[in-house]
Short mmCIF file of C-alpha atoms in Angstrom, two decimals:
data_model
loop_
_atom_site.label_atom_id
_atom_site.label_comp_id
_atom_site.label_asym_id
_atom_site.label_seq_id
_atom_site.Cartn_x
_atom_site.Cartn_y
_atom_site.Cartn_z
CA UNK A 279 44.35 -89.00 -208.52
CA UNK A 280 40.85 -89.54 -206.78
CA UNK A 281 41.47 -90.44 -202.77
CA UNK A 282 38.96 -90.92 -200.17
CA UNK A 283 38.97 -92.26 -196.44
CA UNK A 284 36.28 -94.55 -196.25
CA UNK A 285 34.76 -96.90 -193.09
CA UNK A 286 33.63 -100.34 -194.31
CA UNK A 287 31.79 -102.55 -191.15
CA UNK A 288 31.87 -106.27 -191.75
CA UNK A 289 28.48 -108.82 -190.20
CA UNK A 290 30.26 -111.80 -188.64
CA UNK A 291 28.95 -114.11 -192.03
CA UNK A 292 31.53 -112.47 -194.08
CA UNK A 293 34.23 -111.44 -191.96
CA UNK A 294 36.58 -114.83 -193.37
CA UNK A 295 35.59 -113.63 -197.35
CA UNK A 296 38.85 -111.43 -197.88
CA UNK A 297 37.15 -109.38 -200.04
CA UNK A 298 39.84 -106.92 -199.06
CA UNK A 299 42.31 -108.29 -201.66
CA UNK A 300 39.18 -108.29 -204.43
CA UNK A 301 38.40 -104.98 -204.20
CA UNK A 302 41.33 -103.18 -204.31
CA UNK A 303 43.18 -106.23 -207.09
CA UNK A 304 40.45 -105.39 -209.18
CA UNK A 305 39.21 -101.34 -209.24
CA UNK A 306 43.38 -100.87 -209.13
CA UNK A 307 42.86 -99.46 -206.08
CA UNK A 308 46.37 -99.07 -203.92
CA UNK A 309 44.99 -99.04 -200.59
CA UNK A 310 45.89 -97.87 -196.57
CA UNK A 311 44.77 -99.60 -193.62
CA UNK A 312 43.87 -96.80 -190.57
CA UNK A 313 42.64 -99.08 -188.18
CA UNK A 314 41.42 -102.90 -188.64
CA UNK A 315 38.75 -104.54 -186.13
CA UNK A 316 37.80 -108.19 -184.99
CA UNK A 317 35.64 -107.80 -181.91
CA UNK A 318 34.11 -110.77 -179.94
CA UNK A 319 31.51 -111.71 -182.32
CA UNK A 320 32.88 -111.54 -185.60
CA UNK A 321 31.40 -107.89 -187.03
CA UNK A 322 34.40 -106.10 -187.59
CA UNK A 323 35.28 -102.44 -188.24
CA UNK A 324 38.54 -101.04 -190.82
CA UNK A 325 38.64 -97.58 -191.21
CA UNK A 326 41.16 -97.29 -194.92
CA UNK A 327 42.50 -94.97 -197.01
CA UNK A 328 41.54 -95.95 -200.56
CA UNK A 329 44.27 -93.77 -203.79
CA UNK A 330 43.34 -94.54 -206.97
CA UNK A 331 40.66 -93.53 -211.30
CA UNK A 332 37.74 -91.76 -209.58
CA UNK A 333 35.39 -94.44 -211.51
CA UNK A 334 37.58 -96.47 -210.54
CA UNK A 335 36.80 -96.05 -206.25
CA UNK A 336 32.61 -95.61 -208.16
CA UNK A 337 32.88 -98.79 -208.69
CA UNK A 338 34.85 -100.54 -206.29
CA UNK A 339 32.43 -98.86 -203.51
CA UNK A 340 29.96 -100.72 -205.65
CA UNK A 341 30.77 -103.66 -205.77
CA UNK A 342 31.25 -103.93 -201.57
CA UNK A 343 27.89 -102.51 -200.81
CA UNK A 344 26.67 -106.38 -203.25
CA UNK A 345 28.51 -107.42 -200.84
CA UNK A 346 26.81 -106.56 -198.55
CA UNK A 347 29.01 -104.43 -196.50
CA UNK A 348 28.11 -101.22 -194.80
CA UNK A 349 30.17 -98.49 -196.33
CA UNK A 350 30.69 -94.91 -195.62
CA UNK A 351 33.39 -92.46 -195.28
CA UNK A 352 35.22 -91.32 -192.13
CA UNK A 353 33.96 -88.20 -191.87
CA UNK A 354 30.74 -88.85 -191.60
CA UNK A 355 31.53 -91.06 -188.22
CA UNK A 356 34.00 -87.94 -186.41
CA UNK A 357 32.59 -85.64 -185.57
CA UNK A 358 33.06 -82.36 -183.12
CA UNK A 359 30.09 -81.75 -180.99
CA UNK A 360 29.67 -78.28 -181.07
CA UNK A 361 26.99 -77.44 -178.33
CA UNK A 362 30.39 -79.60 -175.26
CA UNK A 363 33.63 -77.41 -177.65
CA UNK A 364 34.61 -74.72 -175.13
CA UNK A 365 38.09 -74.20 -177.33
CA UNK A 366 40.75 -75.19 -175.66
CA UNK A 367 42.45 -76.46 -177.73
CA UNK A 368 44.14 -79.58 -175.87
CA UNK A 369 43.34 -81.13 -179.05
CA UNK A 370 45.18 -79.68 -181.46
CA UNK A 371 49.24 -80.47 -180.13
CA UNK A 372 47.67 -84.54 -181.10
CA UNK A 373 45.50 -84.20 -184.01
CA UNK A 374 48.37 -85.35 -186.19
CA UNK A 375 46.64 -84.40 -189.22
CA UNK A 376 45.88 -81.22 -189.13
CA UNK A 377 42.03 -81.67 -189.02
CA UNK A 378 42.13 -80.27 -185.64
CA UNK A 379 43.40 -76.48 -185.93
CA UNK A 380 42.70 -72.83 -184.50
CA UNK A 381 41.12 -70.37 -187.40
CA UNK A 382 42.50 -67.41 -186.32
CA UNK A 383 42.21 -64.79 -184.70
CA UNK A 384 39.16 -65.81 -183.77
CA UNK A 385 40.76 -68.79 -181.90
CA UNK A 386 37.88 -70.92 -182.10
CA UNK A 387 38.79 -74.62 -183.31
CA UNK A 388 37.79 -76.14 -185.72
CA UNK A 389 37.45 -80.13 -187.25
CA UNK A 390 38.32 -80.57 -190.21
CA UNK A 391 37.20 -84.07 -190.70
CA UNK A 392 38.43 -84.82 -194.30
CA UNK A 393 41.87 -84.40 -193.33
CA UNK A 394 40.90 -86.54 -190.03
CA UNK A 395 42.69 -90.89 -190.21
CA UNK A 396 40.65 -91.31 -187.22
CA UNK A 397 43.50 -91.74 -184.44
CA UNK A 398 40.89 -90.64 -181.39
CA UNK A 399 43.81 -89.42 -179.89
CA UNK A 400 41.29 -85.94 -179.74
CA UNK A 401 38.54 -88.64 -178.18
CA UNK A 402 40.90 -88.89 -175.09
CA UNK A 403 42.87 -85.64 -174.67
CA UNK A 404 39.31 -83.81 -175.39
CA UNK A 405 38.70 -82.84 -171.73
CA UNK A 406 34.65 -81.89 -171.74
CA UNK A 407 34.52 -85.16 -174.96
CA UNK A 408 32.95 -83.44 -177.51
CA UNK A 409 35.03 -85.32 -179.87
CA UNK A 410 32.92 -88.31 -181.11
CA UNK A 411 33.59 -90.81 -183.01
CA UNK A 412 31.49 -93.80 -184.01
CA UNK A 413 33.86 -96.62 -185.41
CA UNK A 414 32.06 -99.31 -183.63
CA UNK B 296 51.61 -32.70 -156.08
CA UNK B 297 49.51 -35.50 -157.01
CA UNK B 298 51.88 -38.50 -157.72
CA UNK B 299 49.70 -39.42 -161.18
CA UNK B 300 49.18 -37.17 -163.91
CA UNK B 301 45.56 -39.13 -164.02
CA UNK B 302 43.03 -39.44 -160.96
CA UNK B 303 39.73 -41.08 -161.33
CA UNK B 304 37.88 -43.06 -158.69
CA UNK B 305 36.04 -45.98 -158.43
CA UNK B 306 32.64 -43.54 -157.57
CA UNK B 307 33.72 -41.61 -161.07
CA UNK B 308 33.65 -44.36 -162.76
CA UNK B 309 30.59 -45.59 -161.40
CA UNK B 310 29.27 -42.43 -162.50
CA UNK B 311 30.17 -42.55 -165.77
CA UNK B 312 29.00 -46.57 -166.30
CA UNK B 313 25.21 -44.84 -164.10
CA UNK B 314 24.74 -42.08 -167.78
CA UNK B 315 25.86 -44.81 -170.17
CA UNK B 316 28.80 -42.61 -170.95
CA UNK B 317 31.64 -45.28 -169.33
CA UNK B 318 33.99 -46.16 -172.49
CA UNK B 319 34.60 -49.43 -172.00
CA UNK B 320 37.98 -51.38 -173.83
CA UNK B 321 38.86 -54.76 -173.74
CA UNK B 322 41.88 -56.28 -172.38
CA UNK B 323 42.93 -56.78 -175.39
CA UNK B 324 41.45 -53.67 -177.23
CA UNK B 325 44.53 -51.59 -174.04
CA UNK B 326 47.42 -53.01 -175.80
CA UNK B 327 46.87 -50.71 -179.21
CA UNK B 328 45.08 -47.76 -177.67
CA UNK B 329 48.21 -47.69 -175.16
CA UNK B 330 50.27 -48.41 -178.16
CA UNK B 331 49.27 -45.27 -179.87
CA UNK B 332 48.42 -42.90 -177.08
CA UNK B 333 50.15 -43.69 -174.10
CA UNK B 334 49.64 -44.40 -170.48
CA UNK B 335 48.51 -40.85 -169.30
CA UNK B 336 46.46 -40.26 -172.37
CA UNK B 337 45.03 -43.79 -172.39
CA UNK B 338 44.27 -42.90 -169.63
CA UNK B 339 42.07 -40.31 -169.68
CA UNK B 340 39.91 -41.26 -172.81
CA UNK B 341 39.38 -45.21 -170.68
CA UNK B 342 37.35 -46.20 -168.23
CA UNK B 343 37.26 -49.65 -167.64
CA UNK B 344 38.90 -52.49 -169.19
CA UNK B 345 38.01 -55.75 -169.55
CA UNK B 346 39.70 -58.79 -169.05
CA UNK B 347 38.61 -62.55 -169.10
CA UNK B 348 39.79 -66.51 -168.95
CA UNK B 349 37.98 -69.50 -169.25
CA UNK B 350 40.27 -72.90 -168.30
CA UNK B 351 39.19 -76.07 -166.01
CA UNK B 352 39.88 -74.19 -162.60
CA UNK B 353 40.45 -77.29 -159.32
CA UNK B 354 39.81 -75.48 -156.28
CA UNK B 355 36.02 -75.17 -157.14
CA UNK B 356 32.42 -75.86 -155.66
CA UNK B 357 29.24 -75.00 -154.52
CA UNK B 358 27.77 -75.07 -151.20
CA UNK B 359 23.87 -76.24 -151.45
CA UNK B 360 20.74 -75.91 -149.82
CA UNK B 361 18.38 -78.96 -149.20
CA UNK B 362 15.64 -77.72 -148.50
CA UNK B 363 13.91 -79.36 -145.16
CA UNK B 364 12.18 -83.29 -146.15
CA UNK B 365 9.38 -84.50 -143.73
CA UNK B 366 10.59 -85.70 -141.71
CA UNK B 367 13.32 -83.85 -140.99
CA UNK B 368 17.76 -85.71 -141.89
CA UNK B 369 20.54 -84.71 -140.84
CA UNK B 370 21.52 -85.36 -144.22
CA UNK B 371 25.95 -85.77 -142.31
CA UNK B 372 25.69 -87.90 -145.70
CA UNK B 373 25.18 -86.73 -149.33
CA UNK B 374 25.31 -88.07 -152.28
CA UNK B 375 23.81 -85.67 -155.86
CA UNK B 376 23.99 -87.93 -158.97
CA UNK B 377 26.17 -90.65 -156.04
CA UNK B 378 28.96 -87.84 -156.88
CA UNK B 379 29.46 -87.31 -153.02
CA UNK B 380 28.91 -84.12 -151.26
CA UNK B 381 30.68 -83.26 -147.57
CA UNK B 382 28.08 -82.93 -145.39
CA UNK B 383 29.22 -82.01 -142.51
CA UNK B 384 28.03 -78.28 -142.14
CA UNK B 385 24.60 -78.17 -141.05
CA UNK B 386 21.99 -80.49 -141.10
CA UNK B 387 20.98 -79.62 -145.07
CA UNK B 388 24.30 -77.86 -146.09
CA UNK B 389 26.69 -79.46 -148.03
CA UNK B 390 29.57 -78.16 -150.31
CA UNK B 391 29.80 -80.52 -153.30
CA UNK B 392 33.21 -80.34 -154.46
CA UNK B 393 34.93 -80.13 -158.70
CA UNK B 394 37.64 -82.52 -158.73
CA UNK B 395 35.23 -85.15 -156.51
CA UNK B 396 34.69 -89.29 -158.96
CA UNK B 397 31.35 -91.02 -158.50
CA UNK B 398 31.30 -93.20 -155.96
CA UNK B 399 32.60 -96.67 -157.82
CA UNK B 400 33.92 -95.05 -160.59
CA UNK B 401 37.09 -97.35 -160.87
CA UNK B 402 39.64 -94.92 -161.55
CA UNK B 403 43.05 -95.66 -162.62
CA UNK B 404 42.90 -99.19 -161.57
CA UNK B 405 42.03 -99.73 -165.20
CA UNK B 406 45.08 -96.92 -166.55
CA UNK B 407 44.37 -95.02 -167.26
CA UNK B 408 40.73 -94.17 -165.96
CA UNK B 409 38.53 -91.98 -168.48
CA UNK B 410 36.69 -90.08 -165.41
CA UNK B 411 33.73 -89.89 -166.95
CA UNK B 412 31.90 -88.46 -164.13
CA UNK B 413 31.79 -85.92 -161.15
CA UNK B 414 31.13 -82.74 -159.10
CA UNK B 415 32.36 -80.71 -161.94
CA UNK B 416 29.54 -82.56 -164.19
CA UNK B 417 27.02 -81.92 -160.88
CA UNK B 418 27.18 -78.91 -160.86
CA UNK B 419 27.61 -78.49 -165.18
CA UNK B 420 24.13 -81.06 -164.42
CA UNK B 421 22.74 -77.57 -161.89
CA UNK B 422 23.44 -74.92 -164.07
CA UNK B 423 21.59 -76.36 -167.28
CA UNK B 424 18.56 -77.67 -165.11
CA UNK B 425 18.42 -81.01 -165.28
CA UNK B 426 17.49 -83.35 -162.93
CA UNK B 427 19.75 -84.60 -160.37
CA UNK B 428 19.68 -87.22 -158.20
CA UNK B 429 19.99 -86.54 -154.43
CA UNK B 430 20.87 -88.77 -151.68
CA UNK B 431 20.86 -88.38 -148.07
CA UNK B 432 22.35 -90.53 -145.43
CA UNK B 433 21.42 -89.77 -141.69
CA UNK B 434 21.74 -91.12 -138.12
CA UNK B 435 18.47 -90.07 -136.43
CA UNK B 436 18.36 -87.70 -134.01
CA UNK B 437 15.36 -86.53 -131.45
CA UNK B 438 14.98 -83.86 -133.39
CA UNK B 439 16.49 -85.38 -137.01
CA UNK B 440 14.87 -88.90 -136.98
CA UNK B 441 14.45 -89.66 -140.41
CA UNK B 442 18.23 -92.17 -141.76
CA UNK B 443 18.08 -91.90 -145.61
CA UNK B 444 16.22 -89.92 -148.20
CA UNK B 445 15.94 -90.09 -151.71
CA UNK B 446 14.75 -87.66 -154.53
CA UNK B 447 14.77 -85.78 -157.97
CA UNK B 448 15.29 -82.63 -157.90
CA UNK B 449 16.54 -79.35 -160.49
CA UNK B 450 18.41 -76.43 -158.72
CA UNK B 451 15.18 -74.44 -158.32
CA UNK B 452 13.91 -77.32 -156.05
CA UNK B 453 17.59 -76.30 -153.79
CA UNK B 454 16.96 -74.01 -151.58
CA UNK B 455 20.08 -72.79 -151.44
CA UNK B 456 22.82 -72.54 -153.67
CA UNK B 457 25.79 -70.61 -154.71
CA UNK B 458 29.41 -71.64 -156.12
CA UNK B 459 32.21 -70.72 -153.63
CA UNK B 460 35.80 -71.40 -155.16
CA UNK B 461 39.29 -71.70 -153.21
CA UNK B 462 41.33 -70.63 -155.76
CA UNK B 463 41.10 -69.58 -159.09
CA UNK B 464 42.12 -67.41 -161.74
CA UNK B 465 45.98 -67.79 -160.82
CA UNK B 466 48.01 -65.67 -161.57
CA UNK B 467 50.31 -67.90 -163.41
CA UNK B 468 50.59 -71.09 -164.42
CA UNK B 469 54.03 -73.30 -165.58
CA UNK B 470 53.66 -74.88 -168.71
CA UNK B 471 53.89 -78.61 -168.46
CA UNK B 472 56.75 -81.49 -170.26
CA UNK B 473 57.29 -85.12 -170.14
CA UNK B 474 60.96 -85.20 -169.92
CA UNK B 475 60.23 -89.69 -169.33
CA UNK B 476 60.07 -92.01 -171.93
CA UNK B 477 56.71 -93.30 -171.39
CA UNK B 478 53.78 -90.70 -172.16
CA UNK B 479 51.96 -89.64 -168.22
CA UNK B 480 48.58 -88.46 -167.88
CA UNK B 481 48.46 -85.50 -165.72
CA UNK B 482 45.62 -82.88 -164.34
CA UNK B 483 47.87 -80.44 -167.13
CA UNK B 484 46.34 -83.87 -169.30
CA UNK B 485 48.40 -85.99 -171.93
CA UNK B 486 52.05 -85.25 -172.20
CA UNK B 487 53.54 -88.07 -174.20
CA UNK B 488 57.11 -88.98 -173.81
CA UNK B 489 60.10 -86.74 -174.52
CA UNK B 490 58.80 -83.40 -174.50
CA UNK B 491 57.06 -83.85 -177.76
CA UNK B 492 54.19 -81.09 -176.09
CA UNK B 493 54.59 -78.55 -173.80
CA UNK B 494 50.81 -77.63 -172.13
CA UNK B 495 49.64 -74.25 -170.75
CA UNK B 496 46.64 -73.13 -168.81
CA UNK B 497 45.80 -68.91 -168.98
CA UNK B 498 44.99 -66.72 -171.44
CA UNK B 499 47.94 -64.17 -171.14
CA UNK B 500 47.70 -61.02 -172.26
CA UNK B 501 43.58 -61.61 -171.33
CA UNK B 502 43.91 -63.27 -167.99
CA UNK B 503 42.53 -60.91 -164.90
CA UNK B 504 45.58 -60.83 -162.53
CA UNK B 505 48.37 -60.03 -165.50
CA UNK B 506 46.07 -56.83 -165.98
CA UNK B 507 46.63 -55.52 -161.94
CA UNK B 508 49.41 -57.07 -161.23
CA UNK B 509 49.91 -56.37 -158.16
CA UNK B 510 46.36 -56.68 -156.84
CA UNK B 511 45.51 -52.07 -156.96
CA UNK B 512 42.49 -52.57 -157.87
CA UNK B 513 41.03 -56.54 -156.63
CA UNK B 514 39.77 -56.81 -153.43
CA UNK B 515 37.17 -58.89 -151.30
CA UNK B 516 33.70 -57.12 -153.40
CA UNK B 517 35.85 -56.38 -156.65
CA UNK B 518 32.32 -57.67 -158.41
CA UNK B 519 33.55 -59.99 -162.08
CA UNK B 520 31.67 -62.40 -164.60
CA UNK B 521 31.12 -65.43 -162.77
CA UNK B 522 30.16 -68.33 -164.37
CA UNK B 523 27.51 -66.10 -166.67
CA UNK B 524 26.78 -64.06 -163.71
CA UNK B 525 28.06 -61.07 -161.70
CA UNK B 526 29.74 -62.55 -158.88
CA UNK B 527 32.43 -61.07 -156.11
CA UNK B 528 35.99 -61.97 -155.52
CA UNK B 529 35.74 -63.20 -151.51
CA UNK B 530 38.23 -63.62 -150.65
CA UNK B 531 42.61 -63.43 -151.40
CA UNK B 532 42.69 -67.50 -152.67
CA UNK B 533 44.24 -70.10 -150.95
CA UNK B 534 47.56 -70.73 -152.03
CA UNK B 535 47.89 -67.23 -153.01
CA UNK B 536 51.56 -65.59 -152.97
CA UNK B 537 52.07 -61.86 -154.18
CA UNK B 538 55.89 -62.71 -152.61
CA UNK B 539 56.87 -64.27 -156.80
CA UNK B 540 59.77 -63.47 -158.37
CA UNK B 541 58.66 -61.11 -160.99
CA UNK B 542 59.84 -58.86 -164.68
CA UNK B 543 60.92 -55.57 -164.50
CA UNK B 544 57.46 -55.25 -165.25
CA UNK B 545 55.96 -56.79 -161.84
CA UNK B 546 54.38 -59.71 -163.78
CA UNK B 547 55.17 -62.75 -161.62
CA UNK B 548 57.03 -65.39 -163.73
CA UNK B 549 54.91 -68.25 -161.53
CA UNK B 550 51.98 -69.13 -160.25
CA UNK B 551 51.22 -65.65 -157.62
CA UNK B 552 48.17 -64.17 -156.47
CA UNK B 553 44.57 -66.55 -156.53
CA UNK B 554 40.93 -65.48 -156.27
CA UNK B 555 38.44 -66.81 -154.12
CA UNK B 556 35.62 -66.02 -155.99
CA UNK B 557 31.68 -66.54 -155.08
CA UNK B 558 28.33 -66.44 -157.08
CA UNK B 559 24.78 -67.27 -157.04
CA UNK B 560 24.99 -70.84 -158.68
CA UNK B 561 21.56 -70.68 -159.83
CA UNK B 562 21.90 -67.33 -162.07
CA UNK B 563 25.32 -68.85 -163.43
CA UNK B 564 24.92 -70.77 -166.84
CA UNK B 565 26.64 -74.04 -168.34
CA UNK B 566 28.15 -72.11 -171.45
CA UNK B 567 29.94 -70.43 -169.00
CA UNK B 568 30.83 -73.63 -166.37
CA UNK B 569 31.95 -77.08 -167.29
CA UNK B 570 32.31 -80.26 -165.70
CA UNK B 571 36.25 -81.52 -167.66
CA UNK B 572 37.15 -85.19 -167.59
CA UNK B 573 41.69 -85.63 -167.48
CA UNK B 574 42.15 -88.37 -168.86
CA UNK B 575 43.99 -90.49 -166.19
CA UNK B 576 43.99 -88.02 -163.14
CA UNK B 577 40.55 -87.16 -162.55
CA UNK B 578 37.31 -84.04 -162.22
CA UNK B 579 37.87 -80.53 -162.80
CA UNK B 580 35.23 -78.13 -163.44
CA UNK B 581 35.62 -75.09 -166.83
CA UNK B 582 35.55 -71.54 -164.79
CA UNK B 583 34.58 -68.63 -166.70
CA UNK B 584 35.88 -65.40 -164.53
CA UNK B 585 35.68 -62.00 -165.90
CA UNK B 586 37.50 -58.93 -163.52
CA UNK B 587 36.33 -55.00 -164.91
CA UNK B 588 39.18 -53.32 -164.45
CA UNK B 589 38.98 -49.62 -163.48
CA UNK B 590 41.64 -46.46 -165.25
CA UNK B 591 42.06 -45.04 -161.45
CA UNK B 592 45.46 -43.91 -163.11
CA UNK B 593 48.89 -43.93 -165.91
CA UNK B 594 49.97 -46.61 -164.39
CA UNK B 595 46.83 -48.73 -164.88
CA UNK B 596 46.85 -47.94 -168.64
CA UNK B 597 50.63 -49.18 -168.68
CA UNK B 598 49.11 -52.62 -166.40
CA UNK B 599 46.43 -53.35 -168.70
CA UNK B 600 48.42 -53.26 -171.77
CA UNK B 601 50.55 -55.99 -170.99
CA UNK B 602 51.33 -57.92 -173.93
CA UNK B 603 52.25 -62.16 -173.80
CA UNK B 604 55.40 -61.14 -175.01
CA UNK B 605 55.39 -59.92 -172.30
CA UNK B 606 54.47 -62.01 -170.29
CA UNK B 607 57.15 -65.38 -168.60
CA UNK B 608 55.92 -67.87 -167.37
CA UNK B 609 58.45 -71.14 -166.42
CA UNK B 610 58.71 -75.23 -167.48
CA UNK B 611 58.09 -78.15 -165.65
CA UNK B 612 59.23 -81.75 -165.58
CA UNK B 613 56.15 -83.24 -164.63
CA UNK B 614 57.84 -86.71 -165.74
CA UNK B 615 60.14 -87.19 -163.04
CA UNK B 616 60.78 -83.20 -160.72
CA UNK B 617 57.13 -82.35 -160.33
CA UNK B 618 55.35 -85.61 -158.96
CA UNK B 619 58.66 -85.50 -157.01
CA UNK B 620 58.07 -82.57 -155.08
CA UNK B 621 61.31 -81.23 -156.52
CA UNK B 622 60.71 -78.59 -159.82
CA UNK B 623 62.56 -77.13 -160.79
CA UNK B 624 62.70 -74.94 -163.62
CA UNK B 625 63.89 -76.18 -166.96
CA UNK B 626 63.04 -72.67 -169.55
CA UNK B 627 61.44 -70.39 -169.46
CA UNK B 628 58.52 -69.39 -171.84
CA UNK B 629 56.50 -66.55 -173.27
CA UNK B 630 52.75 -66.35 -173.78
CA UNK B 631 53.96 -65.18 -177.37
CA UNK B 632 56.16 -68.25 -178.14
CA UNK B 633 52.98 -70.75 -176.16
CA UNK B 634 50.42 -69.47 -178.69
CA UNK B 635 52.33 -69.11 -181.50
CA UNK B 636 52.00 -73.16 -181.55
CA UNK B 637 56.14 -74.74 -180.56
CA UNK B 638 58.26 -72.97 -178.02
CA UNK B 639 62.03 -74.19 -178.91
CA UNK B 640 63.94 -75.95 -175.36
CA UNK B 641 67.12 -77.10 -175.73
CA UNK B 642 66.68 -76.69 -179.46
CA UNK B 643 63.99 -78.79 -180.04
CA UNK B 644 60.64 -77.94 -181.08
CA UNK B 645 57.97 -78.64 -179.13
CA UNK B 646 54.75 -78.58 -180.04
CA UNK B 647 52.23 -76.47 -177.61
CA UNK B 648 48.68 -77.08 -176.26
CA UNK B 649 46.25 -74.99 -174.07
CA UNK B 650 44.39 -76.40 -171.60
CA UNK B 651 42.15 -72.96 -170.93
CA UNK B 652 40.21 -71.30 -173.74
CA UNK B 653 41.02 -68.01 -175.11
CA UNK B 654 38.53 -68.29 -177.27
CA UNK B 655 36.20 -67.93 -174.49
CA UNK B 656 38.04 -66.26 -172.64
CA UNK B 657 37.48 -63.04 -175.00
CA UNK B 658 34.19 -63.85 -175.49
CA UNK B 659 33.96 -62.52 -171.10
CA UNK B 660 35.68 -59.85 -171.44
CA UNK B 661 33.40 -59.45 -174.62
CA UNK B 662 30.43 -60.27 -172.87
CA UNK B 663 32.05 -57.87 -169.35
CA UNK B 664 32.24 -54.56 -172.39
CA UNK B 665 28.52 -54.39 -173.24
CA UNK B 666 27.20 -54.78 -169.14
CA UNK B 667 28.93 -52.24 -168.73
CA UNK B 668 28.73 -50.83 -171.49
CA UNK B 669 24.77 -50.89 -171.40
CA UNK B 670 25.20 -49.26 -167.37
CA UNK B 671 24.44 -52.92 -166.27
CA UNK B 672 27.56 -53.55 -164.31
CA UNK B 673 29.42 -51.80 -161.74
CA UNK B 674 32.10 -51.56 -160.79
CA UNK B 675 32.49 -52.98 -157.01
CA UNK B 676 35.00 -50.89 -154.82
CA UNK B 677 37.60 -53.77 -153.00
CA UNK B 678 36.55 -53.25 -148.84
CA UNK B 679 40.07 -53.90 -148.97
CA UNK B 680 42.68 -54.75 -151.83
CA UNK B 681 44.62 -58.95 -151.86
CA UNK B 682 47.52 -58.84 -150.18
CA UNK B 683 50.64 -57.22 -152.73
CA UNK B 684 54.26 -57.13 -152.09
#
């Protein structure tokens, strides 16, 4: 079984089509919607956790791209600005997935993008605004 | 008869530093030294113990002399990147406070406010060498005719700039929780309802004043690491309260001592001074401070060997008690527990997170150690130690 979190960006012209339905049905992927938003100009963003066969996953992603959607791994949309981070660790108590944690014994704050679910709680609680999320 | 088995003076230790022969360890390393050799032997071996803290410290700010313009202005009102600075000092002197919010910020009218920019960020921009927009207004006098001046400057254009923080390096600080039913936004960070998390903010065993709990070696004129430069303790900080209740080893259980510190802003670096934005609360400044503690005798060896498990702080409810001004401690916890990531109150496991950086505190202690070992930093003997008990 293969599991990955992805970000899909819609353009206004295809936002009406039931793409996620076709995508998950056709390729037999279990999906968990972590986040979904449609913006005023009707462009949208959806964050999905997908589980299924690697082969089906790859085919599915190709299908989405052929439909004209922009797809990328969630890990690419969230990052820790290491220039700004002061390693206080205020974020570690909020991160629900353990993506942000203290490295022992250095007490440095590490960010594991693969574990992130894009909840953005770290963005709110970071006093130096070191967590950068680009989901829009 | 001598009071102590080991007795050293500031001057003797400074002589050793100058010769590159001083033995320096960090406050973390000192724990092991004392455990292994005992306090007397440790006091013989070790000359200086370095400490460090890096935390958001309100009650910080900088005095700036803007230099005279042509025509001259008596700058009664001053803004730096649209953050108001206090101009009621002299014609072109001002004080930029860390917690001043940029003009026009929606504050908490869109709750919780983001507070993206303020005095702390201006200070960070200045030490980074960034261009800052300076705006001045005066009412016009015969000697200072100009009414308005506006120009872009960087720190080198300022005649003088020194950090002067009235209250830093709090000896101890309470741990915050929220007993109410809604999330609250405080200077102690975001606190989730029904004690879902707890925040705290000192570097515990590495923190300067925990290592000299009665201020035997710290006072006016103590040379310190401040924001990456060499600064000084100027005075006891505001709210300095040596009379706080203490453990048997002298460690205060809450607030207690504070320091007013001063140093040349032009020598400081953004690595050790960073603007902070506390969601729903406001802006502040992260300040890095390190203090060298001379091991004058075995008592100082004992003090500097303090461990997280010997340091306690009180837990307060910021949901109801604290804002009302009727704070009662709901529990007492050790820094060992706080730093483990979980504390237990009334049988409930509560996730903890610091607001201060232990990583940076340790870097500061190590840097200070390097400076002293390299003969680049001499101890400043206080002209007068801080008020104690």
